[in-house]
XYZ file of C-alpha atoms in Angstrom:
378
model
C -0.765 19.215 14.303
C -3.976 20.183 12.466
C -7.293 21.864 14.105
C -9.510 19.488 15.805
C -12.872 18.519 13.964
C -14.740 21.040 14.187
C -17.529 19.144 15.801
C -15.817 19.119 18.811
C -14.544 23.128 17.882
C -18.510 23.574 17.812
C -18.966 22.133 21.401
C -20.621 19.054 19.466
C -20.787 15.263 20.378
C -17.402 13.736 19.014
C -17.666 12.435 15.530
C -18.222 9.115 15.319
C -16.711 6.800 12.289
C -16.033 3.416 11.100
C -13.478 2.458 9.085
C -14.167 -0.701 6.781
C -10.420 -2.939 5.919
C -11.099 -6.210 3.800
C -7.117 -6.521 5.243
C -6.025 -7.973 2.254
C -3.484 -5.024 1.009
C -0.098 -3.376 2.689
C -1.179 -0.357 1.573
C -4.513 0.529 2.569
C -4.334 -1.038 6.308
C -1.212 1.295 7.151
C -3.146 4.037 6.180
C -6.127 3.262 8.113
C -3.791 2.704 11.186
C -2.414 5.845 10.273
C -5.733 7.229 9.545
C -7.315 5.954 12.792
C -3.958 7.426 15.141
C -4.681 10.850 13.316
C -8.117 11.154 14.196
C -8.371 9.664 17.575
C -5.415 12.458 18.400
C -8.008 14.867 17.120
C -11.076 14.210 18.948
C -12.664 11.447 16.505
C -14.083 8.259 17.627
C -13.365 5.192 15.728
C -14.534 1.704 15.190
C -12.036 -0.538 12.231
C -13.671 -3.434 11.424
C -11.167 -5.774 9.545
C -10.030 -9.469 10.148
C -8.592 -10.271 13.438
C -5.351 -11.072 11.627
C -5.042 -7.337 10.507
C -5.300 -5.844 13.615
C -2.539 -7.960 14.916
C -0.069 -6.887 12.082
C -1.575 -3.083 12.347
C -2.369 -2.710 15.755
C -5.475 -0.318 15.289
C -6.354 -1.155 18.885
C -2.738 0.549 19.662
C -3.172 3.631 17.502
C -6.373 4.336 19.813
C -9.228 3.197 17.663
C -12.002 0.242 18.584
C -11.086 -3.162 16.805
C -14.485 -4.929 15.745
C -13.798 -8.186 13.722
C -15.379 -8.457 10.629
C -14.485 -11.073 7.975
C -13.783 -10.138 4.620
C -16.546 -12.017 3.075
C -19.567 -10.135 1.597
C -22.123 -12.731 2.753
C -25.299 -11.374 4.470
C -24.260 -12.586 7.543
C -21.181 -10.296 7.110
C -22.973 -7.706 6.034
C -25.544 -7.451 8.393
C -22.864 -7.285 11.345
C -21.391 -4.557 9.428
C -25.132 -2.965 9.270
C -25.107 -3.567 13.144
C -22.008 -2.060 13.426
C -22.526 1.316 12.009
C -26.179 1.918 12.988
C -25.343 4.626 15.045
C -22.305 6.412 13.698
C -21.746 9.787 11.864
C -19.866 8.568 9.184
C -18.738 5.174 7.271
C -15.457 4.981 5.352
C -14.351 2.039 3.590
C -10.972 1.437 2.584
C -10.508 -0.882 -1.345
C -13.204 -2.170 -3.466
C -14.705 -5.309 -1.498
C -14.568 -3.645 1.166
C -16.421 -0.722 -0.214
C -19.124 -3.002 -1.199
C -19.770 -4.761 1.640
C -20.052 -0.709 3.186
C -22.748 0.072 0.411
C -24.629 -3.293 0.800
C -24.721 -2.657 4.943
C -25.687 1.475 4.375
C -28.241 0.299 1.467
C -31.853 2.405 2.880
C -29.762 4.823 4.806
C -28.700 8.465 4.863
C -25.178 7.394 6.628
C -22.157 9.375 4.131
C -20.245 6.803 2.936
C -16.717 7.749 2.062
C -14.613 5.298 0.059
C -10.976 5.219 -0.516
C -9.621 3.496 -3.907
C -6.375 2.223 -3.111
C -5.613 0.198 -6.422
C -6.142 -0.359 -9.796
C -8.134 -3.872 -9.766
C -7.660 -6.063 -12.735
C -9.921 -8.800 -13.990
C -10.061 -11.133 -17.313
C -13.134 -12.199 -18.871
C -16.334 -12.861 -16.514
C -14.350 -11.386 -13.907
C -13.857 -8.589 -15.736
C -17.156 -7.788 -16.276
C -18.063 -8.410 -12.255
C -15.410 -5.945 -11.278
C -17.181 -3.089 -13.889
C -20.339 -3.764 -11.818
C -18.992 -4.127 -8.427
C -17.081 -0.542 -9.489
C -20.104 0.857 -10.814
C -22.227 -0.108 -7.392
C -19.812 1.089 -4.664
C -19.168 4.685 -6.999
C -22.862 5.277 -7.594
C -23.388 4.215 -4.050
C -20.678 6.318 -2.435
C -21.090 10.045 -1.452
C -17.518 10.793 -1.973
C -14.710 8.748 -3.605
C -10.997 9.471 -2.829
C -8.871 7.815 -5.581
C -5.167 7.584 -4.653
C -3.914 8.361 -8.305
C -5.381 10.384 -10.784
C -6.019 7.442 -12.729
C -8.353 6.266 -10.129
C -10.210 9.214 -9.727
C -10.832 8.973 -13.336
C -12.247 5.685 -13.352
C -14.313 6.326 -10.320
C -15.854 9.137 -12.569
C -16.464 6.748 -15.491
C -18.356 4.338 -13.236
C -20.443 6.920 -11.981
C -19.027 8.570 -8.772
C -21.251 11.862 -8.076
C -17.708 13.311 -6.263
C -14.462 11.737 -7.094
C -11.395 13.699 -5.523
C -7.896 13.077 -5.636
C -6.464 12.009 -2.222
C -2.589 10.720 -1.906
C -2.306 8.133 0.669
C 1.040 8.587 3.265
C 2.785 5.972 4.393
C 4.453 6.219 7.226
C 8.355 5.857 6.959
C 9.510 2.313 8.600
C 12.338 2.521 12.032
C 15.471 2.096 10.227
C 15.389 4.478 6.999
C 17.304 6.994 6.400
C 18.450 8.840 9.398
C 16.943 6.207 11.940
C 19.527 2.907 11.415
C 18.832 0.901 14.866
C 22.237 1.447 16.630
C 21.949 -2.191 17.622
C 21.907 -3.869 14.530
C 23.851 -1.328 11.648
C 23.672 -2.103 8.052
C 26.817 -4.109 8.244
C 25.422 -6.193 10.969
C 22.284 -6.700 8.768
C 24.014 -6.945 5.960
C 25.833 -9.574 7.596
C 23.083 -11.595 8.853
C 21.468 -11.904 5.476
C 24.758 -13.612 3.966
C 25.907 -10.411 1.844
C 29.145 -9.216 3.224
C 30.997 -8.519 0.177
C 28.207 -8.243 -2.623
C 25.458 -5.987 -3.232
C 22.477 -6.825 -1.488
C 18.827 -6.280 -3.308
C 15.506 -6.425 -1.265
C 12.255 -6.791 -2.494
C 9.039 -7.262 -0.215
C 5.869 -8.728 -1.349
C 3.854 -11.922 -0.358
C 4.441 -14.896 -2.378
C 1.755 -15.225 -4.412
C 1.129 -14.883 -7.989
C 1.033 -11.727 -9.650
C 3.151 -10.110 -7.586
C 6.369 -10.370 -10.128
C 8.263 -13.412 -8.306
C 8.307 -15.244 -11.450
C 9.957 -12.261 -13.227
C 12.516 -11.536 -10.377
C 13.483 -14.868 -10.923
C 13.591 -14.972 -14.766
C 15.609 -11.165 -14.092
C 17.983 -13.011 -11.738
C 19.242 -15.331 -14.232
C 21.089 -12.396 -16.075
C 22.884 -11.093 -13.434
C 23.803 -14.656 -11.030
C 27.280 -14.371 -13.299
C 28.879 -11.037 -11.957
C 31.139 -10.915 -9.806
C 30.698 -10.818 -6.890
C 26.920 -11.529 -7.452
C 24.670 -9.661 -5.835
C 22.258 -11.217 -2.984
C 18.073 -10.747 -3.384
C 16.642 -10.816 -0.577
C 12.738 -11.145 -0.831
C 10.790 -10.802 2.507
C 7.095 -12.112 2.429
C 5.112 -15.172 2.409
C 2.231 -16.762 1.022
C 1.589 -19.890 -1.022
C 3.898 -19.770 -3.940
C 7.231 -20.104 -1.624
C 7.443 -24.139 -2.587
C 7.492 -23.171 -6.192
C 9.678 -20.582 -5.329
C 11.967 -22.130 -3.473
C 12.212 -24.946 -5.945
C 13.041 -22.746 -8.921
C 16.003 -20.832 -6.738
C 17.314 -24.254 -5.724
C 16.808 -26.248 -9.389
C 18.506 -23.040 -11.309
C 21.296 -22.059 -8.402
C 20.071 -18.328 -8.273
C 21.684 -15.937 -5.774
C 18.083 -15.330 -4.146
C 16.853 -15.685 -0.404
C 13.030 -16.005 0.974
C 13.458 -14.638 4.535
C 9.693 -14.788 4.995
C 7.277 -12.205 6.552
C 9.403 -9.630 8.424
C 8.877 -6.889 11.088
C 12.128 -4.889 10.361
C 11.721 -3.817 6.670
C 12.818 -0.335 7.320
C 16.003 -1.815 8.779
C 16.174 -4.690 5.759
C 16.132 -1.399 3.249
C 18.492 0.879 5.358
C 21.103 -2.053 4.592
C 20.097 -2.757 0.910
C 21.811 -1.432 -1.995
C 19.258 -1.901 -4.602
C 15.281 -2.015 -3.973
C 13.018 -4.049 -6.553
C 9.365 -4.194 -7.592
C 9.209 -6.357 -10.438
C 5.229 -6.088 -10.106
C 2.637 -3.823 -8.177
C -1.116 -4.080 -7.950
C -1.171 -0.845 -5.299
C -1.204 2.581 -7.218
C 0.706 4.087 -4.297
C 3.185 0.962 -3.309
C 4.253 1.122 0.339
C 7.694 -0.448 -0.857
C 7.867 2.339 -3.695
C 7.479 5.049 -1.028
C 9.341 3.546 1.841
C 12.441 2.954 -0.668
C 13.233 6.941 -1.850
C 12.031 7.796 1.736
C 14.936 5.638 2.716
C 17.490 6.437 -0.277
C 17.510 3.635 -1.572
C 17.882 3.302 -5.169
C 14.093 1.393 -7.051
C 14.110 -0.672 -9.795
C 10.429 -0.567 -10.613
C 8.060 -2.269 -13.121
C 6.360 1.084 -15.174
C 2.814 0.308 -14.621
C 0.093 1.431 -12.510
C 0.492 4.324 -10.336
C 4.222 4.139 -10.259
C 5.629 6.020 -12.673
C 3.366 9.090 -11.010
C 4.307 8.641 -7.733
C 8.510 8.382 -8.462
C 8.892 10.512 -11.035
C 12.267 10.570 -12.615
C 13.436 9.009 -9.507
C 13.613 5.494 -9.641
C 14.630 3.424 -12.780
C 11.816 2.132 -14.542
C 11.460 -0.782 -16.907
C 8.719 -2.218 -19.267
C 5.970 -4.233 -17.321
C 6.762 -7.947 -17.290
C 10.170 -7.467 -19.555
C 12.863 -9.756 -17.596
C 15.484 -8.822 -20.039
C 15.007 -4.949 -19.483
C 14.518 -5.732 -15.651
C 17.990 -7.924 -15.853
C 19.444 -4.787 -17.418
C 18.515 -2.242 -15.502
C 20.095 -3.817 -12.718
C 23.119 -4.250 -13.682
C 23.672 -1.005 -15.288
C 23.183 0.186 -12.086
C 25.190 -2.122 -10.308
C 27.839 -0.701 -12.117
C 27.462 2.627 -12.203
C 27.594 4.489 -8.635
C 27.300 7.680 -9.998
C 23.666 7.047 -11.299
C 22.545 4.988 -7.946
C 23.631 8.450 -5.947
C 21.944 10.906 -7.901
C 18.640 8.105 -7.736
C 19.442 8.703 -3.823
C 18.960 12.376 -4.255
C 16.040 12.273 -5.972
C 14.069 10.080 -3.998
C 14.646 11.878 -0.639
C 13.328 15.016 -3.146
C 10.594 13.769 -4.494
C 9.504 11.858 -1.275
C 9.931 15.392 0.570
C 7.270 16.095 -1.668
C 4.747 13.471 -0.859
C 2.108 14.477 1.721
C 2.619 14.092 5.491
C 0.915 11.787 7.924
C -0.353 14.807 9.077
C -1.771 16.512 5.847
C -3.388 13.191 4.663
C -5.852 13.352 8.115
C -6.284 16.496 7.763
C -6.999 16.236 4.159
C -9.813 13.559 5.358
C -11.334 14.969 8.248
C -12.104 18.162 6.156
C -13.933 15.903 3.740
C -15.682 14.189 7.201
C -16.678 17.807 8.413
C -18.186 19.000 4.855
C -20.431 15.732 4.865
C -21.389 15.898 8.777
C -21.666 19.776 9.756
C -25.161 20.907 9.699
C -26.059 23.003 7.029
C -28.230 26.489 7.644
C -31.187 26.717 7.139
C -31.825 29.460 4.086
């Protein structure tokens, strides 16, 4: 484990932080439960305000930190709870664009550091478009340090203004039943069994259903390969508001594809998959991305965003929103075993060379301790 803050090493006061969640991304609240478990274990107080429903699916109250509820709206009532909130704290870091925000409109007058994490790369048409440049430009200008997950972000965060933008990969911690930790009670054939593949190749995705996030696609790639025999199963665990139109497509056009709904036992769903797909990703580090080469399984991926830096040459990548080269990439590697075992290999590699749970809080509390520790006097 990694040194203490050195506040506490000093014989100071604990620090004290809050970490700001708008809740709304995979990604960013299993850090900051992550995050939060880290530092408590080292000393560091912490306060996560987020939405009631994201501490029940992250459990921050679990990993040791203080649970404040805080919706995910920017209005001034919001915002002045937030102000409340971190009147008398060391440090405020705030976790995704809104979120960030909402952090820079509740520090506005005050000498608080505000550290802000950029999980994704936001994307906007039109008016939108031209909010999101200003909403970006605020929360950079505003923040003392920005920690971009790709190098991508940090280079935007620099465009809009950041005075310090630093590269900072986000771990994610690997689910119960990857690679090495199959539950003995339910093994992949039992799993495999329950989901209705005995027999066929089994592909998992995981995403909520709503738009953007490449269901259409999946469904438009699913057509090409519903003819093989035996056809292979996708399995897509999530759920949100698109599963009627969904679930009327897959029934209307016979394709080999289950909704299983939200699920606690991913890790065990991709221990017993043979393919893992991401026809769409609006995190630059996806959680499914990382979880799938931590796991071994073999990723089909869309080639945008941050994924094509965070896989490397070891997933198999196709154009962004291309059904037919989506279509073909699976089967290809459907048949060819070969290729899906050397994909194995190279995702436990180039996972191995992600950063720990451990290195990403250290990583963060050094940037904590530069912005907190008193300075000498010269």
């Amino acid at each position: 484990m990694s040194p203490v803050s050195s506040h506490a090493s000093h014989g100071q006061s604990p620090l004290r932080t809050v970490q700001v969640l708008g809740g709304g991304n995979a990604g960013s609240s299993a850090h900051v439960r992550s995050l939060a478990a880290g530092l408590v274990a080292r000393g560091v107080r912490v306060t996560v305000c987020a939405p009631d429903e994201t501490d029940r699916a992250y459990d921050f109250t679990g990993a040791g930190a203080a649970h404040v509820p805080v919706p995910r709206s920017s209005d001034p009532v919001s915002v002045a709870a937030l102000r409340t909130i971190c009147s008398d704290v060391d440090l405020v870091h705030a976790h995704g664009l809104h979120a960030s925000f909402r952090a820079a409109l509740a520090l506005s007058g005050r000498t608080t550091p505000l550290v802000v994490t950029w999980h994704n790369h936001t994307r906007a048409e039109g008016p939108r478009a031209q909010l999101l440049r200003l909403l970006e430009r605020r929360v950079a200008k505003a923040a003392t340090v920005v920690l971009g997950t790709t190098s991508q972000l940090v280079d935007r965060a620099r465009r809009r203004g950041a005075r310090d933008a630093r590269l900072a990969a986000v771990a994610v911690p690997r689910p119960r039943g990857t690679a090495g930790y199959e539950d003995p009670e339910r093994p992949r054939s039992k799993v495999r069994a329950e989901l209705g593949s005995t027999g066929r190749p089994l592909l998992i995705a995981v995403a909520a259903l709503e738009r953007h996030r490449g269901h259409e696609l999946l469904l438009d790639a699913a057509h090409g390969w519903r003819d093989l025999d035996p056809a292979p199963l996708v399995v897509i665990a999530g759920e949100g508001p698109l599963r009627p139109v969904l679930q009327r497509r897959i029934e209307d056009e016979e394709l080999p594809v289950r909704l299983v709904g939200r699920r606690d036992d991913v890790g065990e769903l991709l221990a017993a998959a043979d393919l893992a797909l991401l026809p769409r990703s609006g995190e630059s580090r996806s959680v499914l991305a990382q979880e799938a080469l931590h796991a071994g399984v073999p990723l089909v991926a869309a080639r945008t965003g941050g994924i094509p830096e965070i896989v490397g040459d070891a997933a198999e990548l196709f154009p962004h929103q291309d059904a037919k080269a989506f279509t073909a990439a699976v089967v290809r590697l459907l048949g060819d075993p070969g290729r899906r075992e050397a994909l194995r290999e190279r995702g436990i590699r180039q996972a191995a060379t992600w950063p720990t749970e451990d290195e990403t809080v250290a990583q963060v509390l050094s940037v904590y301790d530069e912005l907190t520790q008193p300075r000498p006097l010269i």
